[in-house]
One Martini backbone bead per residue (centre of mass of N, CA, C, O) as a GRO file, in nm:
protein
  335
    1MET     BB    1   9.119  10.944   7.497
    2LYS     BB    2   9.308  10.970   7.215
    3ALA     BB    3   9.570  10.743   7.090
    4ILE     BB    4   9.908  10.646   7.012
    5ARG     BB    5  10.064  10.326   6.990
    6LEU     BB    6  10.377  10.140   7.026
    7GLU     BB    7  10.479   9.832   6.941
    8LYS     BB    8  10.670   9.585   6.975
    9PRO     BB    9  10.945   9.646   6.758
   10GLY     BB   10  10.802   9.790   6.552
   11GLY     BB   11  10.630   9.953   6.306
   12LEU     BB   12  10.362  10.056   6.125
   13ASP     BB   13  10.184   9.797   6.222
   14LYS     BB   14  10.233   9.899   6.546
   15LEU     BB   15  10.019  10.117   6.509
   16GLY     BB   16   9.772  10.225   6.760
   17ALA     BB   17   9.460  10.286   6.868
   18VAL     BB   18   9.356  10.444   7.179
   19ASP     BB   19   9.216  10.449   7.500
   20MET     BB   20   9.244  10.713   7.747
   21ASP     BB   21   9.301  10.899   7.992
   22ALA     BB   22   9.281  11.188   8.098
   23PRO     BB   23   9.450  11.429   8.208
   24ALA     BB   24   9.559  11.577   8.461
   25ALA     BB   25   9.553  11.824   8.648
   26PRO     BB   26   9.724  12.096   8.701
   27GLY     BB   27   9.992  12.180   8.864
   28PRO     BB   28  10.246  12.329   8.969
   29GLY     BB   29  10.376  12.463   8.670
   30GLU     BB   30  10.131  12.369   8.492
   31ILE     BB   31   9.979  12.241   8.183
   32THR     BB   32   9.697  12.207   7.970
   33VAL     BB   33   9.685  12.053   7.641
   34ARG     BB   34   9.515  12.087   7.343
   35LEU     BB   35   9.574  11.897   7.082
   36LYS     BB   36   9.610  11.964   6.709
   37ALA     BB   37   9.924  11.898   6.632
   38SER     BB   38  10.170  11.748   6.414
   39SER     BB   39  10.504  11.641   6.305
   40LEU     BB   40  10.724  11.501   6.081
   41ASN     BB   41  11.025  11.309   6.142
   42PHE     BB   42  11.302  11.122   6.122
   43HIS     BB   43  11.301  11.049   6.420
   44ASP     BB   44  11.016  10.933   6.430
   45TYR     BB   45  11.072  10.712   6.224
   46GLY     BB   46  11.284  10.564   6.390
   47VAL     BB   47  11.083  10.479   6.606
   48VAL     BB   48  10.836  10.346   6.446
   49SER     BB   49  11.030  10.142   6.280
   50GLY     BB   50  11.264  10.041   6.507
   51ALA     BB   51  11.553  10.176   6.481
   52MET     BB   52  11.454  10.322   6.762
   53PRO     BB   53  11.416  10.192   7.042
   54SER     BB   54  11.133  10.151   7.259
   55GLU     BB   55  10.890  10.138   7.455
   56ASP     BB   56  10.624   9.971   7.521
   57GLY     BB   57  10.364  10.192   7.426
   58ARG     BB   58  10.455  10.430   7.288
   59ILE     BB   59  10.411  10.769   7.239
   60PRO     BB   60  10.446  10.944   6.971
   61MET     BB   61  10.591  11.238   6.897
   62SER     BB   62  10.769  11.550   6.931
   63ASP     BB   63  10.534  11.722   6.814
   64GLY     BB   64  10.332  12.000   6.964
   65ALA     BB   65  10.010  12.158   6.908
   66GLY     BB   66   9.801  12.412   7.085
   67VAL     BB   67   9.575  12.457   7.366
   68VAL     BB   68   9.515  12.607   7.653
   69GLU     BB   69   9.303  12.476   7.920
   70ALA     BB   70   9.506  12.479   8.176
   71VAL     BB   71   9.627  12.635   8.489
   72GLY     BB   72   9.857  12.640   8.718
   73ARG     BB   73  10.018  12.717   8.973
   74ASP     BB   74  10.257  12.978   8.900
   75VAL     BB   75  10.152  13.049   8.616
   76THR     BB   76  10.242  13.337   8.390
   77GLU     BB   77  10.290  13.284   8.074
   78PHE     BB   78  10.001  13.148   8.069
   79ARG     BB   79   9.675  13.107   7.917
   80GLU     BB   80   9.380  13.047   7.846
   81GLY     BB   81   9.394  13.001   7.483
   82ASP     BB   82   9.672  12.956   7.418
   83SER     BB   83   9.918  12.919   7.179
   84VAL     BB   84  10.122  12.623   7.149
   85VAL     BB   85  10.463  12.475   7.165
   86SER     BB   86  10.682  12.239   7.178
   87THR     BB   87  10.969  12.081   7.309
   88PHE     BB   88  11.237  11.864   7.265
   89PHE     BB   89  11.386  11.971   7.542
   90PRO     BB   90  11.228  12.023   7.835
   91LYS     BB   91  11.513  12.072   8.019
   92TRP     BB   92  11.621  12.276   7.798
   93LEU     BB   93  11.625  12.617   7.847
   94ASP     BB   94  11.942  12.701   7.861
   95GLY     BB   95  12.230  12.717   7.727
   96PRO     BB   96  12.416  12.469   7.720
   97ALA     BB   97  12.421  12.153   7.639
   98PRO     BB   98  12.299  11.875   7.864
   99VAL     BB   99  12.260  11.672   7.616
  100ALA     BB  100  12.316  11.316   7.453
  101ASP     BB  101  12.005  11.236   7.430
  102PHE     BB  102  11.648  11.086   7.438
  103LYS     BB  103  11.522  11.048   7.733
  104GLY     BB  104  11.343  11.344   7.724
  105THR     BB  105  11.203  11.286   7.454
  106PRO     BB  106  10.934  11.311   7.290
  107GLY     BB  107  10.862  10.994   7.141
  108ASP     BB  108  11.096  10.832   7.307
  109GLY     BB  109  11.173  10.848   7.624
  110ILE     BB  110  10.887  10.973   7.610
  111ASP     BB  111  10.588  11.064   7.578
  112GLY     BB  112  10.401  11.205   7.330
  113TYR     BB  113  10.169  11.379   7.075
  114ALA     BB  114   9.974  11.123   6.997
  115ARG     BB  115   9.724  11.314   7.117
  116GLU     BB  116   9.473  11.518   7.270
  117ALA     BB  117   9.629  11.539   7.558
  118VAL     BB  118   9.830  11.734   7.807
  119THR     BB  119  10.041  11.729   8.104
  120ARG     BB  120  10.281  11.989   8.167
  121PRO     BB  121  10.522  12.176   8.194
  122ALA     BB  122  10.540  12.495   8.087
  123THR     BB  123  10.849  12.460   7.984
  124ALA     BB  124  10.751  12.252   7.740
  125PHE     BB  125  10.668  12.540   7.627
  126THR     BB  126  10.567  12.770   7.379
  127ARG     BB  127  10.476  13.004   7.198
  128ALA     BB  128  10.313  13.072   6.920
  129PRO     BB  129  10.282  13.211   6.641
  130GLU     BB  130  10.112  13.459   6.528
  131GLY     BB  131   9.853  13.318   6.324
  132TRP     BB  132   9.910  13.026   6.336
  133ALA     BB  133   9.867  12.725   6.261
  134HIS     BB  134   9.905  12.430   6.415
  135GLU     BB  135  10.058  12.291   6.183
  136GLU     BB  136  10.274  12.506   6.169
  137ALA     BB  137  10.377  12.508   6.465
  138ALA     BB  138  10.468  12.199   6.472
  139THR     BB  139  10.742  12.261   6.293
  140ILE     BB  140  10.939  12.385   6.509
  141THR     BB  141  11.054  12.191   6.725
  142THR     BB  142  11.256  12.054   6.507
  143ALA     BB  143  11.306  12.173   6.221
  144GLY     BB  144  11.311  12.477   6.274
  145LEU     BB  145  11.523  12.483   6.510
  146THR     BB  146  11.753  12.349   6.362
  147ALA     BB  147  11.792  12.567   6.146
  148TRP     BB  148  11.831  12.805   6.337
  149ARG     BB  149  12.079  12.702   6.488
  150ALA     BB  150  12.269  12.643   6.252
  151LEU     BB  151  12.270  12.948   6.143
  152VAL     BB  152  12.237  13.153   6.392
  153VAL     BB  153  12.367  13.038   6.651
  154ASP     BB  154  12.623  12.878   6.530
  155GLY     BB  155  12.677  13.045   6.243
  156GLY     BB  156  12.621  13.358   6.226
  157LEU     BB  157  12.433  13.472   6.031
  158LYS     BB  158  12.459  13.687   5.737
  159ALA     BB  159  12.453  13.914   5.524
  160GLY     BB  160  12.593  13.763   5.222
  161ASP     BB  161  12.578  13.483   5.262
  162ASP     BB  162  12.642  13.137   5.194
  163VAL     BB  163  12.408  12.863   5.131
  164LEU     BB  164  12.365  12.507   5.191
  165VAL     BB  165  12.114  12.278   5.082
  166LEU     BB  166  11.973  11.948   5.140
  167GLY     BB  167  11.709  11.918   4.992
  168THR     BB  168  11.326  11.898   5.091
  169GLY     BB  169  11.304  11.911   5.378
  170GLY     BB  170  11.226  12.073   5.661
  171VAL     BB  171  11.507  12.190   5.729
  172SER     BB  172  11.589  12.295   5.444
  173ILE     BB  173  11.352  12.486   5.398
  174TYR     BB  174  11.391  12.658   5.647
  175ALA     BB  175  11.680  12.746   5.578
  176LEU     BB  176  11.610  12.897   5.325
  177GLN     BB  177  11.415  13.103   5.452
  178ILE     BB  178  11.604  13.223   5.664
  179ALA     BB  179  11.834  13.311   5.479
  180ARG     BB  180  11.669  13.496   5.295
  181ALA     BB  181  11.554  13.685   5.522
  182MET     BB  182  11.878  13.758   5.603
  183GLY     BB  183  12.044  13.798   5.315
  184ALA     BB  184  12.102  13.532   5.182
  185ARG     BB  185  12.250  13.288   4.983
  186VAL     BB  186  12.107  13.005   4.799
  187PHE     BB  187  12.175  12.657   4.779
  188ALA     BB  188  12.073  12.345   4.603
  189THR     BB  189  11.958  12.005   4.641
  190SER     BB  190  11.848  11.729   4.421
  191SER     BB  191  11.679  11.449   4.246
  192SER     BB  192  11.461  11.671   4.151
  193ASP     BB  193  11.364  11.887   3.910
  194ASP     BB  194  11.097  11.984   4.027
  195LYS     BB  195  11.215  12.069   4.304
  196LEU     BB  196  11.423  12.268   4.192
  197LYS     BB  197  11.214  12.461   4.080
  198ARG     BB  198  11.088  12.533   4.356
  199LEU     BB  199  11.346  12.645   4.481
  200THR     BB  200  11.376  12.875   4.283
  201GLU     BB  201  11.098  13.007   4.351
  202MET     BB  202  11.212  13.053   4.660
  203GLY     BB  203  11.532  13.172   4.586
  204ALA     BB  204  11.735  13.009   4.461
  205ALA     BB  205  12.047  13.067   4.299
  206GLY     BB  206  12.117  12.747   4.301
  207THR     BB  207  12.118  12.419   4.135
  208VAL     BB  208  12.144  12.050   4.199
  209ASN     BB  209  12.164  11.729   4.062
  210TYR     BB  210  12.299  11.458   4.234
  211LYS     BB  211  12.247  11.228   4.023
  212SER     BB  212  12.385  11.386   3.760
  213ASP     BB  213  12.604  11.511   3.987
  214ALA     BB  214  12.865  11.385   4.163
  215ALA     BB  215  13.019  11.687   4.170
  216TRP     BB  216  12.836  11.904   4.335
  217GLY     BB  217  13.035  12.060   4.514
  218GLU     BB  218  13.195  12.197   4.284
  219THR     BB  219  12.952  12.330   4.151
  220ILE     BB  220  12.875  12.511   4.384
  221ALA     BB  221  13.143  12.658   4.411
  222GLY     BB  222  13.128  12.777   4.122
  223MET     BB  223  12.873  12.959   4.186
  224THR     BB  224  13.080  13.138   4.388
  225GLY     BB  225  13.361  13.165   4.226
  226GLY     BB  226  13.522  12.932   4.414
  227ARG     BB  227  13.488  12.988   4.728
  228GLY     BB  228  13.231  12.906   4.865
  229VAL     BB  229  13.045  12.834   5.121
  230ASP     BB  230  12.969  12.924   5.455
  231HIS     BB  231  12.718  12.715   5.466
  232VAL     BB  232  12.615  12.384   5.584
  233VAL     BB  233  12.325  12.179   5.572
  234GLU     BB  234  12.391  11.858   5.706
  235VAL     BB  235  12.161  11.582   5.643
  236GLY     BB  236  12.305  11.319   5.531
  237GLY     BB  237  12.620  11.249   5.582
  238PRO     BB  238  12.850  11.023   5.473
  239ALA     BB  239  12.758  11.053   5.154
  240THR     BB  240  12.788  11.396   5.162
  241LEU     BB  241  13.039  11.523   5.305
  242ASP     BB  242  13.251  11.546   5.082
  243GLN     BB  243  13.086  11.750   4.906
  244SER     BB  244  13.049  11.964   5.126
  245ILE     BB  245  13.347  12.033   5.149
  246SER     BB  246  13.372  12.131   4.855
  247ALA     BB  247  13.149  12.362   4.886
  248CYS     BB  248  13.313  12.475   5.111
  249ARG     BB  249  13.490  12.700   5.248
  250ILE     BB  250  13.741  12.839   5.383
  251GLY     BB  251  13.639  12.831   5.714
  252GLY     BB  252  13.381  12.696   5.723
  253HIS     BB  253  13.034  12.591   5.798
  254MET     BB  254  12.917  12.275   5.937
  255ALA     BB  255  12.601  12.130   5.993
  256LEU     BB  256  12.549  11.837   6.176
  257ILE     BB  257  12.232  11.659   6.154
  258GLY     BB  258  12.222  11.406   5.965
  259VAL     BB  259  12.133  11.032   5.873
  260LEU     BB  260  12.017  10.955   5.581
  261THR     BB  261  12.298  10.775   5.492
  262GLY     BB  262  12.379  10.719   5.792
  263ARG     BB  263  12.578  10.656   6.103
  264ALA     BB  264  12.837  10.575   5.926
  265GLY     BB  265  13.173  10.683   5.817
  266GLU     BB  266  13.378  10.844   5.620
  267VAL     BB  267  13.621  11.100   5.694
  268PRO     BB  268  13.781  11.366   5.525
  269THR     BB  269  14.012  11.498   5.716
  270ALA     BB  270  14.229  11.628   5.532
  271LYS     BB  271  14.036  11.805   5.368
  272MET     BB  272  13.915  11.962   5.610
  273MET     BB  273  14.183  12.063   5.725
  274ALA     BB  274  14.285  12.220   5.476
  275LYS     BB  275  14.011  12.409   5.496
  276GLN     BB  276  13.948  12.489   5.791
  277GLN     BB  277  13.689  12.356   5.906
  278LYS     BB  278  13.361  12.347   6.057
  279LEU     BB  279  13.225  12.071   6.248
  280GLN     BB  280  12.884  12.072   6.376
  281GLY     BB  281  12.702  11.924   6.602
  282LEU     BB  282  12.334  11.879   6.625
  283ILE     BB  283  12.029  11.904   6.847
  284VAL     BB  284  11.849  12.135   6.800
  285GLY     BB  285  11.730  12.300   7.109
  286SER     BB  286  11.630  12.540   7.311
  287ARG     BB  287  11.393  12.730   7.454
  288ALA     BB  288  11.532  13.000   7.396
  289HIS     BB  289  11.562  12.953   7.094
  290GLN     BB  290  11.256  12.927   7.038
  291ILE     BB  291  11.171  13.206   7.125
  292ASP     BB  292  11.344  13.351   6.914
  293MET     BB  293  11.217  13.219   6.663
  294VAL     BB  294  10.929  13.313   6.696
  295ARG     BB  295  10.997  13.613   6.671
  296ALA     BB  296  11.124  13.588   6.386
  297MET     BB  297  10.875  13.488   6.234
  298GLU     BB  298  10.707  13.744   6.290
  299THR     BB  299  10.908  13.953   6.164
  300THR     BB  300  10.953  13.810   5.870
  301GLY     BB  301  10.696  13.614   5.775
  302ILE     BB  302  10.743  13.332   5.802
  303ARG     BB  303  10.625  13.024   5.646
  304PRO     BB  304  10.564  12.714   5.633
  305VAL     BB  305  10.602  12.424   5.440
  306LEU     BB  306  10.328  12.234   5.336
  307ASP     BB  307  10.228  11.928   5.218
  308ARG     BB  308  10.060  11.719   5.426
  309SER     BB  309   9.759  11.605   5.585
  310PHE     BB  310   9.677  11.393   5.866
  311PRO     BB  311   9.510  11.203   6.053
  312LEU     BB  312   9.586  11.039   6.334
  313ASP     BB  313   9.470  10.748   6.233
  314GLN     BB  314   9.691  10.799   5.971
  315ILE     BB  315   9.997  10.773   6.057
  316ALA     BB  316  10.108  10.547   5.874
  317ASP     BB  317  10.053  10.697   5.606
  318ALA     BB  318  10.235  10.935   5.667
  319PHE     BB  319  10.500  10.764   5.678
  320ARG     BB  320  10.475  10.653   5.391
  321HIS     BB  321  10.505  10.927   5.259
  322GLU     BB  322  10.786  10.977   5.369
  323GLU     BB  323  10.923  10.725   5.245
  324SER     BB  324  10.880  10.812   4.937
  325GLY     BB  325  10.990  11.125   4.894
  326ALA     BB  326  10.750  11.325   4.776
  327HIS     BB  327  10.796  11.547   4.958
  328PHE     BB  328  10.749  11.914   5.038
  329GLY     BB  329  10.826  11.949   5.335
  330LYS     BB  330  10.565  11.920   5.565
  331ILE     BB  331  10.428  11.670   5.761
  332THR     BB  332  10.102  11.629   5.907
  333LEU     BB  333   9.894  11.624   6.204
  334SER     BB  334   9.557  11.594   6.287
  335ILE     BB  335   9.378  11.614   6.619
   0.00000   0.00000   0.00000
């Protein structure tokens, strides 16, 4: 079967197609999945670019969606022909987070889904939303579940809340859709006026171009009548956190997800303390969270926003498209 491997030290020119043996037949508790799609995330880019070093020859990609081809003994949750989607932490099934690293994450600590088939424990997958294309389902593993956990699991999102999303990447777009579907009001930032227009068309109540408005946090707070938003989906990191604190209400919740502007920086602790805000770091979620999210997607009718799809052997071009920042929503791979 065909697969993509990453040679050390990383870099898009170090991604190469290889032929490898088909996966072994599933043993007890395992399933074999014919993979149909994956989707790109900033974490995947960190791995393939070499910024997050991995083993030589690693198969990248954390997200995988496809069809069950074979079922091992004792598996009752899935049958041949079922559409499934992978989980980010295959061993985190439920309860509080037991992991603080990526040693068990596909595409990082272990081989990922840039290949045609895989045999894994059945618990490394959940069913995909009914009627979704595989490219759509592949967006759940990382981006979709991160937004779901930030707002619903950790944030306790409720109708009438105000939410701020930063930019137009996969997590932010999913957060906008989830918040809107649950009766919340959403505000958004971008450096592109064209993208801000699209966000408005998707239901954003207010938008700000952060390139032309350096004090965008205060501007967002002003749009709420000065109260500030209840939730911030903070994907930027050190360069955006100060403005996010300004945008967030007293006692509000900020979900610290991304490091798009760097891995370290100053935190205005006195400002955050004065506003008595909660800053909670998170990395994706558990299998139980994903099962809940799949059910919610079916109930609400949310469908992910897809930007562009690339064939597997054009994976480097897909990441170059991500590098450009031109995308709106999720970039996917068709396998």
